[in-house]
PDB file of C-alpha atoms and ligand atoms in Angstrom:
ATOM      1  CA  MET A   1       0.000   0.000   0.000  1.00 42.00           C
ATOM      2  CA  ALA A   2       1.383   3.398  -0.970  1.00 43.00           C
ATOM      3  CA  ASN A   3       2.313   5.884   1.787  1.00 43.00           C
ATOM      4  CA  ARG A   4       0.560   9.213   1.454  1.00 50.00           C
ATOM      5  CA  ASN A   5       1.091  12.532   3.126  1.00 46.00           C
ATOM      6  CA  ASN A   6      -2.294  14.113   2.773  1.00 59.00           C
ATOM      7  CA  ASN A   7      -5.573  13.226   4.335  1.00 84.00           C
ATOM      8  CA  LYS A   8      -7.788  13.478   1.273  1.00 91.00           C
ATOM      9  CA  PRO A   9      -9.762  10.328   0.440  1.00 95.00           C
ATOM     10  CA  GLN A  10      -8.196   8.350  -2.386  1.00 97.00           C
ATOM     11  CA  VAL A  11     -10.584   7.590  -5.234  1.00 98.00           C
ATOM     12  CA  GLY A  12      -9.935   5.477  -8.334  1.00 98.00           C
ATOM     13  CA  ILE A  13     -11.103   6.984 -11.628  1.00 98.00           C
ATOM     14  CA  GLY A  14     -11.129   5.997 -15.301  1.00 98.00           C
ATOM     15  CA  ALA A  15      -7.973   7.593 -16.717  1.00 98.00           C
ATOM     16  CA  CYS A  16      -9.800   8.842 -19.822  1.00 98.00           C
ATOM     17  CA  LEU A  17     -11.948  11.053 -17.564  1.00 98.00           C
ATOM     18  CA  VAL A  18      -8.997  13.043 -16.288  1.00 97.00           C
ATOM     19  CA  GLY A  19      -7.245  13.914 -19.535  1.00 96.00           C
ATOM     20  CA  HIS A  20      -5.354  10.715 -20.354  1.00 98.00           C
ATOM     21  CA  ALA A  21      -5.631   9.959 -24.085  1.00 98.00           C
ATOM     22  CA  VAL A  22      -6.217   6.231 -23.597  1.00 98.00           C
ATOM     23  CA  ARG A  23      -9.583   5.612 -25.248  1.00 98.00           C
ATOM     24  CA  TYR A  24      -9.901   3.180 -28.160  1.00 97.00           C
ATOM     25  CA  SER A  25     -10.152   6.221 -30.434  1.00 97.00           C
ATOM     26  CA  GLY A  26      -6.858   7.619 -29.130  1.00 97.00           C
ATOM     27  CA  ASP A  27      -8.309  10.567 -27.241  1.00 97.00           C
ATOM     28  CA  ALA A  28      -9.519  11.411 -23.760  1.00 97.00           C
ATOM     29  CA  LYS A  29     -13.042  12.267 -22.628  1.00 96.00           C
ATOM     30  CA  LYS A  30     -14.006  15.934 -22.491  1.00 93.00           C
ATOM     31  CA  ALA A  31     -12.800  17.698 -19.329  1.00 90.00           C
ATOM     32  CA  SER A  32     -15.490  17.942 -16.668  1.00 93.00           C
ATOM     33  CA  HIS A  33     -15.981  20.854 -14.297  1.00 92.00           C
ATOM     34  CA  VAL A  34     -17.577  18.516 -11.750  1.00 93.00           C
ATOM     35  CA  LEU A  35     -14.570  16.169 -11.680  1.00 95.00           C
ATOM     36  CA  ARG A  36     -12.203  19.131 -11.436  1.00 93.00           C
ATOM     37  CA  LYS A  37     -14.160  20.400  -8.457  1.00 91.00           C
ATOM     38  CA  LEU A  38     -14.233  16.978  -6.812  1.00 93.00           C
ATOM     39  CA  SER A  39     -10.485  16.592  -7.245  1.00 92.00           C
ATOM     40  CA  GLU A  40     -10.037  19.542  -4.867  1.00 89.00           C
ATOM     41  CA  THR A  41     -11.317  17.388  -2.013  1.00 88.00           C
ATOM     42  CA  MET A  42     -10.303  13.901  -3.212  1.00 93.00           C
ATOM     43  CA  GLU A  43      -7.057  12.428  -4.460  1.00 96.00           C
ATOM     44  CA  MET A  44      -7.902  10.946  -7.866  1.00 97.00           C
ATOM     45  CA  VAL A  45      -5.917   7.869  -8.943  1.00 98.00           C
ATOM     46  CA  ALA A  46      -6.218   7.474 -12.729  1.00 98.00           C
ATOM     47  CA  LEU A  47      -6.357   3.908 -14.046  1.00 98.00           C
ATOM     48  CA  CYS A  48      -7.070   2.501 -17.500  1.00 98.00           C
ATOM     49  CA  PRO A  49      -7.675  -1.256 -17.306  1.00 98.00           C
ATOM     50  CA  GLU A  50      -7.644  -1.782 -21.082  1.00 98.00           C
ATOM     51  CA  VAL A  51      -4.216  -0.185 -21.435  1.00 98.00           C
ATOM     52  CA  ALA A  52      -3.056  -1.969 -18.282  1.00 98.00           C
ATOM     53  CA  ILE A  53      -3.801  -5.377 -19.833  1.00 98.00           C
ATOM     54  CA  GLY A  54      -1.706  -4.480 -22.861  1.00 98.00           C
ATOM     55  CA  LEU A  55      -4.183  -3.127 -25.396  1.00 98.00           C
ATOM     56  CA  PRO A  56      -2.762  -0.405 -27.640  1.00 98.00           C
ATOM     57  CA  VAL A  57      -3.968   3.181 -28.161  1.00 98.00           C
ATOM     58  CA  PRO A  58      -5.750   3.574 -30.504  1.00 98.00           C
ATOM     59  CA  ARG A  59      -7.334   0.114 -30.670  1.00 97.00           C
ATOM     60  CA  GLU A  60     -10.286  -1.782 -32.000  1.00 96.00           C
ATOM     61  CA  PRO A  61     -13.224  -1.289 -29.603  1.00 97.00           C
ATOM     62  CA  ILE A  62     -14.252  -4.150 -27.360  1.00 97.00           C
ATOM     63  CA  ARG A  63     -17.765  -5.116 -26.281  1.00 98.00           C
ATOM     64  CA  ILE A  64     -19.742  -7.163 -23.787  1.00 98.00           C
ATOM     65  CA  VAL A  65     -20.871 -10.483 -25.256  1.00 97.00           C
ATOM     66  CA  GLU A  66     -23.418 -12.454 -23.274  1.00 95.00           C
ATOM     67  CA  ASN A  67     -24.330 -16.072 -23.891  1.00 92.00           C
ATOM     68  CA  ALA A  68     -25.272 -19.213 -21.973  1.00 91.00           C
ATOM     69  CA  GLU A  69     -21.693 -19.487 -20.683  1.00 89.00           C
ATOM     70  CA  GLY A  70     -21.805 -16.057 -19.086  1.00 93.00           C
ATOM     71  CA  ILE A  71     -20.583 -12.516 -19.622  1.00 96.00           C
ATOM     72  CA  HIS A  72     -17.394 -11.827 -21.553  1.00 97.00           C
ATOM     73  CA  VAL A  73     -15.588  -8.855 -23.016  1.00 97.00           C
ATOM     74  CA  LYS A  74     -14.428  -9.545 -26.569  1.00 97.00           C
ATOM     75  CA  ASP A  75     -13.164  -7.721 -29.625  1.00 96.00           C
ATOM     76  CA  SER A  76     -16.027  -6.099 -31.564  1.00 96.00           C
ATOM     77  CA  GLU A  77     -14.961  -7.309 -34.993  1.00 94.00           C
ATOM     78  CA  SER A  78     -14.813 -11.085 -34.669  1.00 95.00           C
ATOM     79  CA  GLN A  79     -15.987 -11.592 -31.065  1.00 95.00           C
ATOM     80  CA  THR A  80     -13.351 -14.299 -30.698  1.00 95.00           C
ATOM     81  CA  ILE A  81     -10.631 -12.633 -28.621  1.00 97.00           C
ATOM     82  CA  ASP A  82     -11.614 -12.768 -24.957  1.00 97.00           C
ATOM     83  CA  TYR A  83     -10.282 -10.070 -22.591  1.00 98.00           C
ATOM     84  CA  THR A  84     -12.481 -10.980 -19.616  1.00 98.00           C
ATOM     85  CA  GLN A  85      -9.952 -12.726 -17.375  1.00 98.00           C
ATOM     86  CA  PRO A  86      -7.138 -10.173 -17.825  1.00 98.00           C
ATOM     87  CA  LEU A  87      -9.584  -7.373 -16.934  1.00 98.00           C
ATOM     88  CA  LYS A  88     -10.757  -9.260 -13.822  1.00 98.00           C
ATOM     89  CA  ASP A  89      -7.152 -10.003 -12.859  1.00 98.00           C
ATOM     90  CA  PHE A  90      -6.284  -6.329 -13.172  1.00 98.00           C
ATOM     91  CA  ALA A  91      -9.231  -5.430 -10.917  1.00 98.00           C
ATOM     92  CA  ASP A  92      -7.908  -7.911  -8.323  1.00 98.00           C
ATOM     93  CA  LYS A  93      -4.461  -6.307  -8.554  1.00 98.00           C
ATOM     94  CA  VAL A  94      -5.912  -2.807  -8.085  1.00 98.00           C
ATOM     95  CA  THR A  95      -7.956  -3.967  -5.078  1.00 98.00           C
ATOM     96  CA  THR A  96      -4.828  -5.439  -3.486  1.00 98.00           C
ATOM     97  CA  GLU A  97      -2.535  -2.527  -4.263  1.00 98.00           C
ATOM     98  CA  HIS A  98      -4.978   0.287  -3.444  1.00 98.00           C
ATOM     99  CA  GLN A  99      -6.507  -0.741  -0.155  1.00 97.00           C
ATOM    100  CA  ASP A 100      -6.819   2.962   0.697  1.00 96.00           C
ATOM    101  CA  PHE A 101      -9.421   3.503  -2.006  1.00 98.00           C
ATOM    102  CA  ALA A 102     -12.520   5.087  -0.501  1.00 98.00           C
ATOM    103  CA  GLY A 103     -14.427   5.244  -3.782  1.00 98.00           C
ATOM    104  CA  TYR A 104     -14.313   4.767  -7.533  1.00 98.00           C
ATOM    105  CA  ILE A 105     -15.591   6.853 -10.441  1.00 98.00           C
ATOM    106  CA  PHE A 106     -16.424   4.607 -13.382  1.00 98.00           C
ATOM    107  CA  VAL A 107     -16.949   5.566 -17.020  1.00 98.00           C
ATOM    108  CA  LYS A 108     -20.354   5.710 -18.667  1.00 97.00           C
ATOM    109  CA  GLY A 109     -20.994   3.075 -21.325  1.00 97.00           C
ATOM    110  CA  SER A 110     -17.608   1.334 -21.169  1.00 98.00           C
ATOM    111  CA  PRO A 111     -17.542  -2.491 -21.473  1.00 98.00           C
ATOM    112  CA  SER A 112     -14.651  -2.410 -18.991  1.00 98.00           C
ATOM    113  CA  CYS A 113     -15.405   0.578 -16.721  1.00 98.00           C
ATOM    114  CA  GLY A 114     -19.181   1.079 -17.116  1.00 98.00           C
ATOM    115  CA  TYR A 115     -21.239   1.030 -13.947  1.00 95.00           C
ATOM    116  CA  GLU A 116     -24.670   0.449 -15.485  1.00 95.00           C
ATOM    117  CA  ARG A 117     -26.615   0.384 -18.768  1.00 96.00           C
ATOM    118  CA  VAL A 118     -23.672  -0.793 -20.877  1.00 97.00           C
ATOM    119  CA  LYS A 119     -24.469  -2.180 -24.337  1.00 97.00           C
ATOM    120  CA  ARG A 120     -24.470  -5.971 -24.633  1.00 97.00           C
ATOM    121  CA  TYR A 121     -24.404  -8.276 -27.652  1.00 97.00           C
ATOM    122  CA  ASN A 122     -25.181 -11.928 -28.287  1.00 96.00           C
ATOM    123  CA  ASP A 123     -22.881 -14.436 -30.005  1.00 94.00           C
ATOM    124  CA  ALA A 124     -24.239 -13.441 -33.405  1.00 95.00           C
ATOM    125  CA  GLY A 125     -23.302  -9.802 -32.773  1.00 95.00           C
ATOM    126  CA  ASN A 126     -26.876  -8.631 -32.304  1.00 96.00           C
ATOM    127  CA  ALA A 127     -27.548  -5.947 -29.693  1.00 96.00           C
ATOM    128  CA  LEU A 128     -29.309  -6.978 -26.462  1.00 96.00           C
ATOM    129  CA  ALA A 129     -30.890  -4.672 -23.869  1.00 94.00           C
ATOM    130  CA  ASN A 130     -28.475  -2.067 -22.491  1.00 95.00           C
ATOM    131  CA  THR A 131     -28.296  -3.557 -19.026  1.00 95.00           C
ATOM    132  CA  GLY A 132     -24.642  -4.544 -18.854  1.00 96.00           C
ATOM    133  CA  VAL A 133     -21.962  -3.657 -16.320  1.00 97.00           C
ATOM    134  CA  GLY A 134     -18.319  -3.298 -17.317  1.00 98.00           C
ATOM    135  CA  VAL A 135     -16.331  -6.417 -16.440  1.00 98.00           C
ATOM    136  CA  TYR A 136     -13.565  -4.535 -14.618  1.00 98.00           C
ATOM    137  CA  ALA A 137     -16.109  -2.373 -12.757  1.00 98.00           C
ATOM    138  CA  GLN A 138     -18.100  -5.442 -11.705  1.00 98.00           C
ATOM    139  CA  GLN A 139     -14.993  -7.178 -10.384  1.00 98.00           C
ATOM    140  CA  MET A 140     -13.985  -4.066  -8.417  1.00 98.00           C
ATOM    141  CA  MET A 141     -17.456  -3.942  -6.839  1.00 98.00           C
ATOM    142  CA  ASP A 142     -17.418  -7.681  -6.096  1.00 98.00           C
ATOM    143  CA  ASN A 143     -14.015  -7.350  -4.438  1.00 98.00           C
ATOM    144  CA  ASP A 144     -15.212  -4.577  -2.132  1.00 98.00           C
ATOM    145  CA  PRO A 145     -19.018  -4.403  -2.010  1.00 98.00           C
ATOM    146  CA  LEU A 146     -18.925  -1.425   0.377  1.00 98.00           C
ATOM    147  CA  LEU A 147     -16.747   0.708  -1.902  1.00 98.00           C
ATOM    148  CA  PRO A 148     -18.741   3.827  -2.866  1.00 98.00           C
ATOM    149  CA  VAL A 149     -18.961   3.956  -6.670  1.00 98.00           C
ATOM    150  CA  GLU A 150     -20.459   6.329  -9.192  1.00 97.00           C
ATOM    151  CA  GLU A 151     -20.278   7.017 -12.890  1.00 97.00           C
ATOM    152  CA  ASN A 152     -19.017  10.255 -14.447  1.00 96.00           C
ATOM    153  CA  GLY A 153     -22.379  11.197 -16.011  1.00 94.00           C
ATOM    154  CA  ARG A 154     -24.370  10.630 -12.816  1.00 94.00           C
ATOM    155  CA  LEU A 155     -22.062  12.916 -10.845  1.00 94.00           C
ATOM    156  CA  HIS A 156     -23.572  15.920 -12.648  1.00 92.00           C
ATOM    157  CA  ASP A 157     -26.704  15.319 -10.600  1.00 90.00           C
ATOM    158  CA  PRO A 158     -26.114  17.334  -7.386  1.00 86.00           C
ATOM    159  CA  ILE A 159     -28.020  14.898  -5.179  1.00 84.00           C
ATOM    160  CA  LEU A 160     -26.135  11.838  -6.448  1.00 89.00           C
ATOM    161  CA  ARG A 161     -22.875  13.770  -6.161  1.00 91.00           C
ATOM    162  CA  GLU A 162     -23.592  14.821  -2.596  1.00 86.00           C
ATOM    163  CA  ASN A 163     -24.472  11.240  -1.728  1.00 90.00           C
ATOM    164  CA  PHE A 164     -21.291   9.867  -3.331  1.00 93.00           C
ATOM    165  CA  VAL A 165     -19.052  12.382  -1.571  1.00 92.00           C
ATOM    166  CA  ARG A 166     -20.593  11.681   1.813  1.00 91.00           C
ATOM    167  CA  ARG A 167     -20.076   7.943   1.344  1.00 95.00           C
ATOM    168  CA  VAL A 168     -16.490   8.423   0.190  1.00 95.00           C
ATOM    169  CA  TYR A 169     -15.640  10.485   3.262  1.00 93.00           C
ATOM    170  CA  ALA A 170     -17.337   8.018   5.599  1.00 95.00           C
ATOM    171  CA  TYR A 171     -15.507   5.052   4.063  1.00 97.00           C
ATOM    172  CA  HIS A 172     -12.211   6.936   4.123  1.00 96.00           C
ATOM    173  CA  GLU A 173     -12.611   7.659   7.829  1.00 95.00           C
ATOM    174  CA  TRP A 174     -13.558   4.034   8.442  1.00 97.00           C
ATOM    175  CA  LYS A 175     -10.442   2.763   6.672  1.00 97.00           C
ATOM    176  CA  GLN A 176      -8.319   5.178   8.661  1.00 96.00           C
ATOM    177  CA  LEU A 177      -9.839   3.853  11.890  1.00 96.00           C
ATOM    178  CA  LYS A 178      -9.174   0.256  10.874  1.00 96.00           C
ATOM    179  CA  GLN A 179      -5.567   1.054  10.070  1.00 94.00           C
ATOM    180  CA  SER A 180      -5.019   2.838  13.368  1.00 95.00           C
ATOM    181  CA  VAL A 181      -6.115   0.062  15.756  1.00 96.00           C
ATOM    182  CA  GLU A 182      -5.514  -3.648  16.090  1.00 95.00           C
ATOM    183  CA  VAL A 183      -9.114  -4.519  16.914  1.00 94.00           C
ATOM    184  CA  VAL A 184     -12.102  -2.244  16.327  1.00 97.00           C
ATOM    185  CA  THR A 185     -13.908  -2.399  19.660  1.00 96.00           C
ATOM    186  CA  LEU A 186     -17.373  -1.262  20.659  1.00 97.00           C
ATOM    187  CA  HIS A 187     -15.773   1.861  22.104  1.00 97.00           C
ATOM    188  CA  HIS A 188     -14.275   2.709  18.684  1.00 97.00           C
ATOM    189  CA  LEU A 189     -17.588   2.011  16.959  1.00 98.00           C
ATOM    190  CA  THR A 190     -19.503   4.219  19.382  1.00 97.00           C
ATOM    191  CA  GLN A 191     -17.022   7.049  18.951  1.00 96.00           C
ATOM    192  CA  PHE A 192     -17.097   6.706  15.153  1.00 97.00           C
ATOM    193  CA  TYR A 193     -20.864   6.533  15.012  1.00 97.00           C
ATOM    194  CA  ALA A 194     -21.272   9.562  17.280  1.00 95.00           C
ATOM    195  CA  ARG A 195     -20.311  11.715  14.287  1.00 94.00           C
ATOM    196  CA  TYR A 196     -22.696  10.016  11.835  1.00 96.00           C
ATOM    197  CA  LYS A 197     -25.733   9.402  13.989  1.00 96.00           C
ATOM    198  CA  TYR A 198     -27.927  12.221  12.680  1.00 96.00           C
ATOM    199  CA  LEU A 199     -26.759  11.760   9.111  1.00 94.00           C
ATOM    200  CA  VAL A 200     -27.849   8.116   9.276  1.00 97.00           C
ATOM    201  CA  MET A 201     -31.142   9.219  10.818  1.00 96.00           C
ATOM    202  CA  ALA A 202     -31.666  11.535   7.827  1.00 95.00           C
ATOM    203  CA  HIS A 203     -30.864   8.811   5.296  1.00 95.00           C
ATOM    204  CA  ASN A 204     -32.400   5.628   6.657  1.00 96.00           C
ATOM    205  CA  MET A 205     -34.444   5.337   9.835  1.00 96.00           C
ATOM    206  CA  THR A 206     -34.490   1.512   9.752  1.00 97.00           C
ATOM    207  CA  ASN A 207     -30.697   1.258   9.734  1.00 98.00           C
ATOM    208  CA  TYR A 208     -30.528   4.001  12.356  1.00 97.00           C
ATOM    209  CA  LYS A 209     -32.576   1.849  14.732  1.00 98.00           C
ATOM    210  CA  THR A 210     -30.673  -1.343  13.856  1.00 98.00           C
ATOM    211  CA  ILE A 211     -27.314   0.344  14.482  1.00 98.00           C
ATOM    212  CA  GLY A 212     -28.637   1.584  17.834  1.00 98.00           C
ATOM    213  CA  ARG A 213     -29.462  -2.004  18.835  1.00 98.00           C
ATOM    214  CA  LEU A 214     -26.171  -3.349  17.459  1.00 98.00           C
ATOM    215  CA  LEU A 215     -24.134  -0.900  19.509  1.00 98.00           C
ATOM    216  CA  SER A 216     -26.119  -1.397  22.720  1.00 97.00           C
ATOM    217  CA  LYS A 217     -23.770  -4.160  23.936  1.00 95.00           C
ATOM    218  CA  PRO A 218     -20.358  -5.546  22.971  1.00 95.00           C
ATOM    219  CA  ASP A 219     -19.969  -8.713  20.909  1.00 95.00           C
ATOM    220  CA  ASN A 220     -17.211 -10.049  23.133  1.00 93.00           C
ATOM    221  CA  GLN A 221     -16.933 -13.321  21.244  1.00 94.00           C
ATOM    222  CA  ASN A 222     -16.469 -11.690  17.867  1.00 96.00           C
ATOM    223  CA  PRO A 223     -15.774  -7.921  17.835  1.00 95.00           C
ATOM    224  CA  GLN A 224     -14.791  -8.192  14.167  1.00 96.00           C
ATOM    225  CA  ARG A 225     -18.292  -9.402  13.300  1.00 97.00           C
ATOM    226  CA  GLN A 226     -19.794  -6.461  15.162  1.00 98.00           C
ATOM    227  CA  ALA A 227     -17.531  -4.018  13.311  1.00 98.00           C
ATOM    228  CA  ASP A 228     -18.389  -5.607   9.930  1.00 98.00           C
ATOM    229  CA  GLN A 229     -22.118  -5.442  10.652  1.00 98.00           C
ATOM    230  CA  PHE A 230     -21.806  -1.838  11.738  1.00 98.00           C
ATOM    231  CA  ILE A 231     -20.008  -0.571   8.635  1.00 98.00           C
ATOM    232  CA  GLU A 232     -22.354  -2.503   6.335  1.00 98.00           C
ATOM    233  CA  LEU A 233     -25.361  -0.868   7.980  1.00 98.00           C
ATOM    234  CA  LEU A 234     -23.751   2.573   7.926  1.00 98.00           C
ATOM    235  CA  MET A 235     -22.691   2.427   4.282  1.00 98.00           C
ATOM    236  CA  SER A 236     -26.012   1.015   3.095  1.00 98.00           C
ATOM    237  CA  ALA A 237     -27.865   3.740   5.035  1.00 98.00           C
ATOM    238  CA  LEU A 238     -25.786   6.478   3.422  1.00 96.00           C
ATOM    239  CA  LYS A 239     -26.358   4.939  -0.006  1.00 96.00           C
ATOM    240  CA  CYS A 240     -30.084   5.638   0.328  1.00 94.00           C
ATOM    241  CA  SER A 241     -31.079   9.046  -0.930  1.00 86.00           C
ATOM    242  CA  ALA A 242     -31.903  11.286   1.996  1.00 84.00           C
ATOM    243  CA  THR A 243     -35.270  12.973   1.766  1.00 90.00           C
ATOM    244  CA  ARG A 244     -36.233  16.426   2.948  1.00 94.00           C
ATOM    245  CA  LYS A 245     -38.487  14.682   5.467  1.00 96.00           C
ATOM    246  CA  GLY A 246     -35.552  12.619   6.786  1.00 95.00           C
ATOM    247  CA  TYR A 247     -33.264  15.636   7.035  1.00 95.00           C
ATOM    248  CA  SER A 248     -35.987  17.741   8.694  1.00 97.00           C
ATOM    249  CA  ASN A 249     -36.477  15.035  11.312  1.00 97.00           C
ATOM    250  CA  ALA A 250     -32.740  14.861  12.026  1.00 97.00           C
ATOM    251  CA  LEU A 251     -32.443  18.666  12.171  1.00 97.00           C
ATOM    252  CA  SER A 252     -35.342  18.850  14.629  1.00 97.00           C
ATOM    253  CA  HIS A 253     -33.596  16.316  16.876  1.00 97.00           C
ATOM    254  CA  ILE A 254     -30.418  18.392  16.704  1.00 97.00           C
ATOM    255  CA  LYS A 255     -32.401  21.503  17.591  1.00 97.00           C
ATOM    256  CA  GLY A 256     -33.494  19.677  20.763  1.00 97.00           C
ATOM    257  CA  TYR A 257     -29.952  20.137  22.141  1.00 97.00           C
ATOM    258  CA  LEU A 258     -30.616  23.897  22.281  1.00 97.00           C
ATOM    259  CA  LYS A 259     -33.772  23.630  24.363  1.00 95.00           C
ATOM    260  CA  ARG A 260     -32.189  24.962  27.561  1.00 94.00           C
ATOM    261  CA  SER A 261     -30.271  27.724  25.787  1.00 96.00           C
ATOM    262  CA  ILE A 262     -32.692  29.523  23.506  1.00 97.00           C
ATOM    263  CA  SER A 263     -35.996  31.295  23.957  1.00 97.00           C
ATOM    264  CA  SER A 264     -39.324  29.904  22.819  1.00 96.00           C
ATOM    265  CA  THR A 265     -39.443  32.573  20.075  1.00 97.00           C
ATOM    266  CA  GLU A 266     -36.092  31.388  18.762  1.00 97.00           C
ATOM    267  CA  LYS A 267     -37.290  27.763  18.875  1.00 97.00           C
ATOM    268  CA  VAL A 268     -40.317  28.704  16.788  1.00 97.00           C
ATOM    269  CA  SER A 269     -38.111  30.517  14.226  1.00 97.00           C
ATOM    270  CA  ILE A 270     -35.888  27.442  13.856  1.00 98.00           C
ATOM    271  CA  ASP A 271     -38.946  25.206  13.492  1.00 98.00           C
ATOM    272  CA  GLU A 272     -40.272  27.504  10.762  1.00 98.00           C
ATOM    273  CA  VAL A 273     -37.006  27.383   8.821  1.00 97.00           C
ATOM    274  CA  ILE A 274     -36.796  23.585   9.128  1.00 98.00           C
ATOM    275  CA  ASP A 275     -40.386  23.356   7.937  1.00 97.00           C
ATOM    276  CA  GLN A 276     -39.702  25.621   4.958  1.00 97.00           C
ATOM    277  CA  TYR A 277     -36.795  23.353   4.059  1.00 95.00           C
ATOM    278  CA  ARG A 278     -39.069  20.302   4.425  1.00 96.00           C
ATOM    279  CA  THR A 279     -41.631  21.734   2.016  1.00 97.00           C
ATOM    280  CA  GLY A 280     -38.975  22.620  -0.560  1.00 95.00           C
ATOM    281  CA  ASP A 281     -39.042  26.406  -0.099  1.00 96.00           C
ATOM    282  CA  LEU A 282     -35.491  26.621   1.253  1.00 93.00           C
ATOM    283  CA  PRO A 283     -32.267  24.692   0.550  1.00 88.00           C
ATOM    284  CA  LEU A 284     -30.671  22.558   3.262  1.00 88.00           C
ATOM    285  CA  ILE A 285     -27.908  25.061   3.783  1.00 87.00           C
ATOM    286  CA  VAL A 286     -30.344  27.544   5.426  1.00 93.00           C
ATOM    287  CA  PRO A 287     -31.468  25.460   8.455  1.00 95.00           C
ATOM    288  CA  VAL A 288     -27.930  24.058   8.732  1.00 93.00           C
ATOM    289  CA  LYS A 289     -26.434  27.549   8.911  1.00 92.00           C
ATOM    290  CA  LEU A 290     -29.063  28.669  11.369  1.00 96.00           C
ATOM    291  CA  LEU A 291     -28.360  25.714  13.672  1.00 96.00           C
ATOM    292  CA  ASN A 292     -24.621  26.234  13.325  1.00 95.00           C
ATOM    293  CA  HIS A 293     -25.140  29.862  14.269  1.00 96.00           C
ATOM    294  CA  TYR A 294     -26.837  28.869  17.542  1.00 97.00           C
ATOM    295  CA  PHE A 295     -24.317  26.130  18.311  1.00 96.00           C
ATOM    296  CA  ASN A 296     -21.537  28.678  17.857  1.00 95.00           C
ATOM    297  CA  ILE A 297     -23.153  30.750  20.589  1.00 97.00           C
ATOM    298  CA  TYR A 298     -24.091  27.738  22.741  1.00 97.00           C
ATOM    299  CA  PRO A 299     -21.453  25.114  21.902  1.00 96.00           C
ATOM    300  CA  ASN A 300     -22.272  21.447  22.344  1.00 96.00           C
ATOM    301  CA  GLN A 301     -19.392  19.024  22.004  1.00 94.00           C
ATOM    302  CA  TYR A 302     -21.566  16.158  20.753  1.00 94.00           C
ATOM    303  CA  ILE A 303     -23.435  18.194  18.148  1.00 95.00           C
ATOM    304  CA  GLY A 304     -20.236  20.018  17.149  1.00 92.00           C
ATOM    305  CA  GLN A 305     -18.889  16.784  15.652  1.00 91.00           C
ATOM    306  CA  GLN A 306     -21.983  15.838  13.625  1.00 92.00           C
ATOM    307  CA  THR A 307     -21.042  15.323   9.978  1.00 89.00           C
ATOM    308  CA  LEU A 308     -24.556  16.377   9.006  1.00 89.00           C
ATOM    309  CA  LEU A 309     -23.807  19.925  10.157  1.00 89.00           C
ATOM    310  CA  ILE A 310     -20.121  20.011   9.217  1.00 80.00           C
ATOM    311  CA  ASP A 311     -20.305  18.508   5.711  1.00 62.00           C
ATOM    312  CA  SER A 312     -23.300  20.481   4.573  1.00 56.00           C
ATOM    313  CA  ILE A 313     -21.453  23.765   4.783  1.00 45.00           C
ATOM    314  CA  ILE A 314     -18.532  22.647   2.607  1.00 47.00           C
ATOM    315  CA  PRO A 315     -19.449  23.967  -0.862  1.00 43.00           C
ATOM    316  CA  ALA A 316     -17.780  21.143  -2.818  1.00 43.00           C
ATOM    317  CA  ARG A 317     -19.948  18.672  -0.962  1.00 47.00           C
ATOM    318  CA  ALA A 318     -23.224  20.579  -0.834  1.00 40.00           C
ATOM    319  CA  GLY A 319     -25.820  19.316  -3.240  1.00 43.00           C
ATOM    320  CA  PHE A 320     -29.286  20.041  -2.010  1.00 31.00           C
TER     321      PHE A 320
HETATM  322  S1  SF4 B 401     -13.327   3.691 -20.081  1.00 89.45           S
HETATM  323 FE1  SF4 B 401     -11.832   2.639 -18.813  1.00 89.45          FE
HETATM  324  S2  SF4 B 401     -10.830   1.213 -20.203  1.00 89.45           S
HETATM  325 FE2  SF4 B 401     -11.895   2.708 -21.496  1.00 89.45          FE
HETATM  326  S3  SF4 B 401     -10.366   4.280 -21.906  1.00 89.45           S
HETATM  327 FE3  SF4 B 401     -11.481   4.941 -20.091  1.00 89.45          FE
HETATM  328  S4  SF4 B 401     -10.272   4.184 -18.382  1.00 89.45           S
HETATM  329 FE4  SF4 B 401      -9.586   3.074 -20.219  1.00 89.45          FE
END
């Protein structure tokens, strides 16, 4: 594993998305403002699996061919040269060598790097429904099912982008925790979760309750199992799109920590702002800033560490 000096999350990305002229056509994809912005808060590691397995630039395009024997990536012309295993092997190598990865940005439509809706063909070369997944991308996801992944096109949607960034940061912090201790104990889990509690509440109430039960007592026989269950629940909760209703509920709970500090008039004003956010009349940043304003005056150590309040005021991450 490479040693790094900065604390940005490391994210794998299709090399053609960040200016490398490695596509079959010999060029790169058009530069993207969104990816440039994201690279300010993440360390992008550019990888091109097709070049890595020895294919030249430019090259004949390859395609997904599906038949009774399974899914393969083959040359488009004759559909006889099979690149499936080398692409899977390269994914295994990347997983082993980049254990710091906290996310991956795949490439729309690619038979190697596509995340969804990739074109597929049958043995006769006829097009099937566009429901394929790139072979390299699939292997990367199989190797680490919790790895936050997205596709370049989908990152233009602010809500999907916000969701991806949150998951990347959470997974990055989790990997840092795992590297820093020999065994992740219940104490570590409780401390870690303290920062995510209200974010999880906003995203997925069911997982919020399940995590609460999971962390109510130690699994002395198998702390590893408890840690694995915890991170699976946390990552799957964050993967769900948060709703305005979910966020409003979490913000109202956070407001509860001010009950002894502020007047009833101030409480009503906060409730009004949260409600205007809930009904879509205000963006999330408004109630978040208002709550941050009050917690600056009346600091609360527990609320001060909530990622829901901290992350939402970082412009590169804000999406709502
Ligand atoms: S989509 Fe993947 S395999 Fe194709 S050029 Fe880009 S990085 Fe290389």
